[in-house]
Short mmCIF file of C-alpha atoms in Angstrom, two decimals:
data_model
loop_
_atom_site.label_atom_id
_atom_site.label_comp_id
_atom_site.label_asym_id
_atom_site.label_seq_id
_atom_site.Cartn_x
_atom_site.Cartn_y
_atom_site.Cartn_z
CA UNK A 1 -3.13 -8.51 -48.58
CA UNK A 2 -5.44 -7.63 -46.00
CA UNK A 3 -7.87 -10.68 -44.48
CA UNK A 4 -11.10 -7.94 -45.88
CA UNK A 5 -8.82 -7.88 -49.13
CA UNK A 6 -8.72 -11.23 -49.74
CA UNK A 7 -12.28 -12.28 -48.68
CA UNK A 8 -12.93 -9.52 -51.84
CA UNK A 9 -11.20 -11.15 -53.97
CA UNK A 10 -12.63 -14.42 -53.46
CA UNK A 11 -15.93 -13.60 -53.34
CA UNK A 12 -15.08 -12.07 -56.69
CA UNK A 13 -13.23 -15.45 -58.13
CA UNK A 14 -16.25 -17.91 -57.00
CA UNK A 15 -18.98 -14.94 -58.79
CA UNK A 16 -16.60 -14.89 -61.93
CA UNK A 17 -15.85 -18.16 -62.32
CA UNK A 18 -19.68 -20.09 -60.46
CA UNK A 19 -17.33 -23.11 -59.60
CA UNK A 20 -14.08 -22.74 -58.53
CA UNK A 21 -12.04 -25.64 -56.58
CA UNK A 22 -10.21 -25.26 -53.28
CA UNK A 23 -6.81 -25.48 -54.41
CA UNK A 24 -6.94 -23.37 -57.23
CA UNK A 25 -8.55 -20.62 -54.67
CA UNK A 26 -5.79 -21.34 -52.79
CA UNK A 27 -3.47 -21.02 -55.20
CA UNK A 28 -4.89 -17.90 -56.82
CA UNK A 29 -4.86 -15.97 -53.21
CA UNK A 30 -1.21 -17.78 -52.04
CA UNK A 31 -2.79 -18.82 -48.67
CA UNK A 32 -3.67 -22.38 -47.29
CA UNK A 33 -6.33 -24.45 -47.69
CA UNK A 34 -7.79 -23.85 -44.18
CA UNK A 35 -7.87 -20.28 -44.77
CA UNK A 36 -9.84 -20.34 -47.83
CA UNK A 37 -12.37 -22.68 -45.95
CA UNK A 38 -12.83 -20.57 -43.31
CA UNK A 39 -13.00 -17.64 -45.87
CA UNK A 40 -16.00 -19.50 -47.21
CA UNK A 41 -17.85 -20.40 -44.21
CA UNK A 42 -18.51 -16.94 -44.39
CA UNK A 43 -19.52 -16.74 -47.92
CA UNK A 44 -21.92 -19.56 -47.22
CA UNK A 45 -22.98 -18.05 -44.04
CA UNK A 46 -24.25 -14.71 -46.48
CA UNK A 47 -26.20 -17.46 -48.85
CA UNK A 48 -23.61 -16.31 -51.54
CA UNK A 49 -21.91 -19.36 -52.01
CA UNK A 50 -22.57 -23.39 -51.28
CA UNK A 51 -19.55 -25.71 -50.13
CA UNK A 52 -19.31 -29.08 -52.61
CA UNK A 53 -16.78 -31.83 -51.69
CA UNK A 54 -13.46 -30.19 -53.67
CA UNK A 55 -14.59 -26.65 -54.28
CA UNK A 56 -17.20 -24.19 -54.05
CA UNK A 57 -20.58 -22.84 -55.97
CA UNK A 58 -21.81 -18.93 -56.45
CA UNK A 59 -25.32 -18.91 -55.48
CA UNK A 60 -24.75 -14.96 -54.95
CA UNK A 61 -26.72 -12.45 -57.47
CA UNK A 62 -25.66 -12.31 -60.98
CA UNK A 63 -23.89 -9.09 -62.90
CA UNK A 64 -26.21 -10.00 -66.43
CA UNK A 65 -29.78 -10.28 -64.67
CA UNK A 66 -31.09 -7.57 -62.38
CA UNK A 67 -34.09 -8.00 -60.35
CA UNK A 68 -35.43 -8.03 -57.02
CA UNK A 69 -34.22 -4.23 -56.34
CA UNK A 70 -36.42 -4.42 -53.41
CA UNK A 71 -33.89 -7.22 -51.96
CA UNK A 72 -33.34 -4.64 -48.76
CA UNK A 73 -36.40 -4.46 -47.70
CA UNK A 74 -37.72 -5.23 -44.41
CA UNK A 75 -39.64 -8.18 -45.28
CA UNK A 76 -36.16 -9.58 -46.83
CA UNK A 77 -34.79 -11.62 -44.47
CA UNK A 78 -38.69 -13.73 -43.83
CA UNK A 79 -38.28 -14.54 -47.58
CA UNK A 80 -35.25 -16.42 -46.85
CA UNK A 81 -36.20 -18.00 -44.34
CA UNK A 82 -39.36 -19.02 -46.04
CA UNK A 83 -36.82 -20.56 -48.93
CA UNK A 84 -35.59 -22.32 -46.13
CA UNK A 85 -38.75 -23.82 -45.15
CA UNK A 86 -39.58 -24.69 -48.58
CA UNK A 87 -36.40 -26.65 -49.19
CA UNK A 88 -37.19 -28.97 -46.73
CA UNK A 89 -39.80 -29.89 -49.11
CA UNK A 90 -38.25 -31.03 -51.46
CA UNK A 91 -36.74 -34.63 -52.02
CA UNK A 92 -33.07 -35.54 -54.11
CA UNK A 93 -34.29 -36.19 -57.70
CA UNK A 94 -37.86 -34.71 -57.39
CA UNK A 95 -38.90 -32.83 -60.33
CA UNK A 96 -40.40 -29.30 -59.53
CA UNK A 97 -41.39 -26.28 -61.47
CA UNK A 98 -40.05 -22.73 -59.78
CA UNK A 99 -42.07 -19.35 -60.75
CA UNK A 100 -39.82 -15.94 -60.81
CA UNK A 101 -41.20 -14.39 -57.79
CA UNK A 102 -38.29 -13.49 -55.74
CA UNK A 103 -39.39 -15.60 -52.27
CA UNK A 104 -39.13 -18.52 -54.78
CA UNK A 105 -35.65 -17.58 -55.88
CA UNK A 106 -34.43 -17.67 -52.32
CA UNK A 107 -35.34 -21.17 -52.37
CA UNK A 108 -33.46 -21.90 -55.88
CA UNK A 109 -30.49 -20.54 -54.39
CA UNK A 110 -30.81 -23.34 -51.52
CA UNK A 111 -31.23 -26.34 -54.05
CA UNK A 112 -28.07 -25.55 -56.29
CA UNK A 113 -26.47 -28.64 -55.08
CA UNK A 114 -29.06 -31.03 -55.07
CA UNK A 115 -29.89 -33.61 -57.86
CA UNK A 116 -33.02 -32.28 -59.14
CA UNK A 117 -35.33 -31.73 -62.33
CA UNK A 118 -36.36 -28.21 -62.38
CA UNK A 119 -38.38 -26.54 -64.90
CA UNK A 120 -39.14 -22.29 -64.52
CA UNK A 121 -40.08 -19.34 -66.05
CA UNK A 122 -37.38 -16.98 -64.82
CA UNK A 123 -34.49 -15.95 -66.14
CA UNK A 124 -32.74 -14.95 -62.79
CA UNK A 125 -33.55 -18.89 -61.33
CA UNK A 126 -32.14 -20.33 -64.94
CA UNK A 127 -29.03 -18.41 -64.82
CA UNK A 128 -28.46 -19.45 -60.98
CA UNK A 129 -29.24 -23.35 -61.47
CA UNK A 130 -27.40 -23.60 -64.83
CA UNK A 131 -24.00 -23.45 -62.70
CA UNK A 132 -25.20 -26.72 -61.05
CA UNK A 133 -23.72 -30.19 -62.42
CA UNK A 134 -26.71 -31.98 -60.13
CA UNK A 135 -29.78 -29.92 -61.76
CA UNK A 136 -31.57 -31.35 -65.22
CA UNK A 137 -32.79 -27.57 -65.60
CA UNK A 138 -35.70 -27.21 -68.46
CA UNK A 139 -36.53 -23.35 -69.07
CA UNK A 140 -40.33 -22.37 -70.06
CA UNK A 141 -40.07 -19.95 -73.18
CA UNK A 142 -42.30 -17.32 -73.80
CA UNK A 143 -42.45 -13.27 -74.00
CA UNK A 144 -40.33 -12.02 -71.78
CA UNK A 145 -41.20 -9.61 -68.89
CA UNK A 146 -38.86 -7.27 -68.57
CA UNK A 147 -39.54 -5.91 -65.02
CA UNK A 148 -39.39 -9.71 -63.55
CA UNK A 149 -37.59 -11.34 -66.03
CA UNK A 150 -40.15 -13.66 -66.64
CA UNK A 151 -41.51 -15.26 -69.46
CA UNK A 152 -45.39 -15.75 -70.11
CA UNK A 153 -48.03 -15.52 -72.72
CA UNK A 154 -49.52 -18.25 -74.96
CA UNK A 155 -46.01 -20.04 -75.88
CA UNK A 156 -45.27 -20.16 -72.41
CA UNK A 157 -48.76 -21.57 -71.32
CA UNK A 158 -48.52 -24.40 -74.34
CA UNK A 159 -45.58 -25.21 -72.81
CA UNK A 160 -46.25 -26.00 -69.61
CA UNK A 161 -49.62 -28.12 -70.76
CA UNK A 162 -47.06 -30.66 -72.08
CA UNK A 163 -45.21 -30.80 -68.58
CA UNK A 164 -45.61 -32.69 -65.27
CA UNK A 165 -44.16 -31.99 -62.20
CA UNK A 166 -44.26 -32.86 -58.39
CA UNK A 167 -44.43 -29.71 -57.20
CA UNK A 168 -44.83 -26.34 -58.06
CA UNK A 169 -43.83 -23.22 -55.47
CA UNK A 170 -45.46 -19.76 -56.36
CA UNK A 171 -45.34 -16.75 -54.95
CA UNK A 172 -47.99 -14.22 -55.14
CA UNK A 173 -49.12 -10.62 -54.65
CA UNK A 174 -51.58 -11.21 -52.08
CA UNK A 175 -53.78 -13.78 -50.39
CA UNK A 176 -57.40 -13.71 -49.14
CA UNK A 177 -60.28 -15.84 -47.80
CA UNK A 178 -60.96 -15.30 -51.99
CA UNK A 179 -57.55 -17.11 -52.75
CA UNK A 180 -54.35 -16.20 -54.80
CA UNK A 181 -53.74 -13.20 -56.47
CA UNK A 182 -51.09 -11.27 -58.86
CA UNK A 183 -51.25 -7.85 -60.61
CA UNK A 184 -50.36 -8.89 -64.14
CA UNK A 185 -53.31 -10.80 -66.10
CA UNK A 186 -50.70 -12.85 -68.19
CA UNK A 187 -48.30 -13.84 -65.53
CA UNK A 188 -51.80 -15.22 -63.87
CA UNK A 189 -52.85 -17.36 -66.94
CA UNK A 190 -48.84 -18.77 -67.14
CA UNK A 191 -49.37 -19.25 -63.18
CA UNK A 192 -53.15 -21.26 -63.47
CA UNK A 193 -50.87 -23.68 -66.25
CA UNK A 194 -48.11 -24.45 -63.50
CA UNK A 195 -50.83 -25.42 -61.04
CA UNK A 196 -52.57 -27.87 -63.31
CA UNK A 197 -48.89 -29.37 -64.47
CA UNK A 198 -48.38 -30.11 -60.74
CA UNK A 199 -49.20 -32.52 -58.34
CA UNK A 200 -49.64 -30.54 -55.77
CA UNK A 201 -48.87 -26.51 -55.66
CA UNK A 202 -47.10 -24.95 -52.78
CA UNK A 203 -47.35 -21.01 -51.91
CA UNK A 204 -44.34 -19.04 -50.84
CA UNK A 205 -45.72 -15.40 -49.53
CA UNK A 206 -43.91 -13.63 -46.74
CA UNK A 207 -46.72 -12.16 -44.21
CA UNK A 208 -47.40 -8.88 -45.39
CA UNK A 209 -49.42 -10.61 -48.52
CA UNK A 210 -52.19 -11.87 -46.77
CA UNK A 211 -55.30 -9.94 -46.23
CA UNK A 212 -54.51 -8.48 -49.90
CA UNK A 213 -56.14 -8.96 -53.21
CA UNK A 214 -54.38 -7.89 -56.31
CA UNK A 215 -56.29 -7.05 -60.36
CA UNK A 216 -56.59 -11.10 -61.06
CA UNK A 217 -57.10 -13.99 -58.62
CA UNK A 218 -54.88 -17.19 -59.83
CA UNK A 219 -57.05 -20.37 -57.89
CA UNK A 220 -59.07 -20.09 -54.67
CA UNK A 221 -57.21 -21.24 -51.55
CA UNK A 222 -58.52 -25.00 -51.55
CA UNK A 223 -56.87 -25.48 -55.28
CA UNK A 224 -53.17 -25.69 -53.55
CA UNK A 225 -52.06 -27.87 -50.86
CA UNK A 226 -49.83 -25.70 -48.92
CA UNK A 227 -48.29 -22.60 -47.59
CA UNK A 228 -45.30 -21.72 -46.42
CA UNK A 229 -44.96 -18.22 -44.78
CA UNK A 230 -43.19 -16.59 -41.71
CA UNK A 231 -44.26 -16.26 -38.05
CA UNK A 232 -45.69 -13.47 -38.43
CA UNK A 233 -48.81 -14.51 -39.90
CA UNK A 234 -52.09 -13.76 -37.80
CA UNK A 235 -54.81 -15.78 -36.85
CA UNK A 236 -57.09 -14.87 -39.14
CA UNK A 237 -55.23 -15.97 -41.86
CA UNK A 238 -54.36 -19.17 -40.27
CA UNK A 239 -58.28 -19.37 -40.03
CA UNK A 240 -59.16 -19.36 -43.91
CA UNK A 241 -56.09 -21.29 -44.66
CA UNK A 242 -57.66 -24.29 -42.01
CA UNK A 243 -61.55 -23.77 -43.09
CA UNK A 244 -60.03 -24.36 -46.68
CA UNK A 245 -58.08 -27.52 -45.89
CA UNK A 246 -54.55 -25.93 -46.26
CA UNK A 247 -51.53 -27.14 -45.01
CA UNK A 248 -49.49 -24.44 -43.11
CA UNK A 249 -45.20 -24.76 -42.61
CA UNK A 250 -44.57 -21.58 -40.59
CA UNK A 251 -41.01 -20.70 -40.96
CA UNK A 252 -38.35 -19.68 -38.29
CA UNK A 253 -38.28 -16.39 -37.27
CA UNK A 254 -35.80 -14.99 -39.48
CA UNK A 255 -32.06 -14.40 -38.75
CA UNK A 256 -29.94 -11.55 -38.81
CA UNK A 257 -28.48 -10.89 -42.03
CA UNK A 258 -24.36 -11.35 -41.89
CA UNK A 259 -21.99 -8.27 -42.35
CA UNK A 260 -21.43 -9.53 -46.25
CA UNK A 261 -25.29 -10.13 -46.92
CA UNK A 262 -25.70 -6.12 -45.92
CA UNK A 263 -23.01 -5.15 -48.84
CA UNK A 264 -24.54 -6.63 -51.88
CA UNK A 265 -22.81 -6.80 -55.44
CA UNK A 266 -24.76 -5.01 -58.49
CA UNK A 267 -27.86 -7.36 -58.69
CA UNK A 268 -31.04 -8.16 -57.12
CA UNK A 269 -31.74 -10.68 -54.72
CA UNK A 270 -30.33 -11.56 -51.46
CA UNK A 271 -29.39 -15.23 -50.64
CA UNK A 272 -29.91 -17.22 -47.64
CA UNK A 273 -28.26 -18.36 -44.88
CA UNK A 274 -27.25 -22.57 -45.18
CA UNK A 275 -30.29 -24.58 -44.64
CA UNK A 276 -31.19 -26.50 -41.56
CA UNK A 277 -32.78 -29.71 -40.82
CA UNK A 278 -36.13 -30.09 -39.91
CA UNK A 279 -36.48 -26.74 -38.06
CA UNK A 280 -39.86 -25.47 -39.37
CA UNK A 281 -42.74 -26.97 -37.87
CA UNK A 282 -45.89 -28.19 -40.52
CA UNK A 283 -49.11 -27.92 -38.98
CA UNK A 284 -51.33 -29.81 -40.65
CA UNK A 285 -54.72 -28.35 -41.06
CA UNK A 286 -58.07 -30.08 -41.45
CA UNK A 287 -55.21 -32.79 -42.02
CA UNK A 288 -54.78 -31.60 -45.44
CA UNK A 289 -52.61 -34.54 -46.57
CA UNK A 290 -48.74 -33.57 -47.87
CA UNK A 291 -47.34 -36.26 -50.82
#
């Protein structure tokens, strides 16, 4: 078996199976240990699978949910690195609430392995974090929107007035000096309910969203706490975001997707690279205070 062969096959044994140990990988491919660890790194290095002491988890896309068709597009590679960001925000055993925008699901795919609480709308982020052993995962019910596999409407909303969380991340359709926005009128109402079950709320939106207004406006900008977007952001945004008091975590310029990450399987949405530590600056503005 050729070494492109057999980094096939694996990929497709850790997306079959979510979590698959070392040895049986091993075992299954008649090669050593070491090989199927370096075989890895490289899965890891595409964001479609996380390392655990023992064995491996997918975190790749999934062949029973599609979404994020858009997943090549240019602005692709700032949403992961804006899930990177984001993860950095989060502490072991906090309990946060996740939305089913697809900058938001680049940051589920980074907390797989962590011991967290997380409670979400989406089908795609539900399906990812059930493979985890570390994540007490609650799922919001509700209609479900077909086009974002989301669910939303008045079960959803009655829901999420009997939940509290730490945090909630969002993402949005566009962002103005007039606040948040999204084009669908329910998703908005289920997205006002996550903000008030939160202590704070946190805004994942890749560049190219602000300066836009979409059909309904979820909060103005000084109802959330803090944004997390790419480099590319201009200084007029950063200008509303300070005169409102909004903390700003500018992400790393993104990096270059990985031979694997540019041949994706069936499904939607691209994964990220493996996190690092404490590479995104936070610039506090109006010293907006973080908790």
């Amino acid at each position: 078996m050729t070494t492109d062969k057999r980094r096939d096959r694996l990929r497709d044994l850790v997306q079959d199976r979510g979590f698959a140990a070392l040895g049986e990988l091993a075992s299954q491919l008649s090669v050593s240990e070491s090989t199927i660890r370096r075989d890895l790194e490289m899965l890891e290095e595409a964001g479609l699978a996380r390392r655990t002491h023992g064995g491996v988890y997918w975190t790749g896309d999934s062949d029973t949910i599609s979404v994020f068709e858009s997943r090549n597009d240019d602005s692709w590679a700032a949403k992961q690195s804006i899930g990177r960001a984001a993860s950095e925000l989060i502490a072991d055993h906090d309990t946060i609430l996740l939305d089913g925008g697809s900058t938001v699901y680049e940051l589920a795919r980074l907390i797989v392995h962590r011991p967290l609480q997380v409670v979400t709308n989406s089908l795609p982020v539900a399906h990812l974090l059930s493979t985890s052993d570390s994540i007490d995962l609650v799922m919001i019910g509700g209609c479900v929107r077909g086009r974002t596999s989301v669910t939303i409407g008045p079960l959803a909303d009655s829901q999420l007035a009997n939940i509290h969380v730490t945090t909630a991340f969002l993402s949005v359709a566009g962002v103005s000096p007039r606040g948040l926005f999204n084009s669908d009128m329910m998703l908005v109402e289920s997205e006002k309910a996550m903000l008030a079950s939160a202590e704070r709320g946190i805004v994942l939106a890749d560049h190219s969203k602000f300066g836009k207004t979409s059909l309904s406006r979820i909060c103005e900008l000084h109802q959330i706490d803090t944004v997390v977007t790419d480099a590319g952001l201009d200084s007029d945004a950063k200008a509303w975001l300070e005169s409102a008091g909004v903390q700003l975590r500018l992400a790393p310029s993104p990096l270059t997707p990985s031979p694997l990450d540019q041949s994706p399987p069936k499904t939607s949405a691209a994964a990220p690279a493996a996190p690092t530590s404490n590479t995104s600056p936070t610039h506090s503005l109006n010293n907006a205070n973080l908790t």
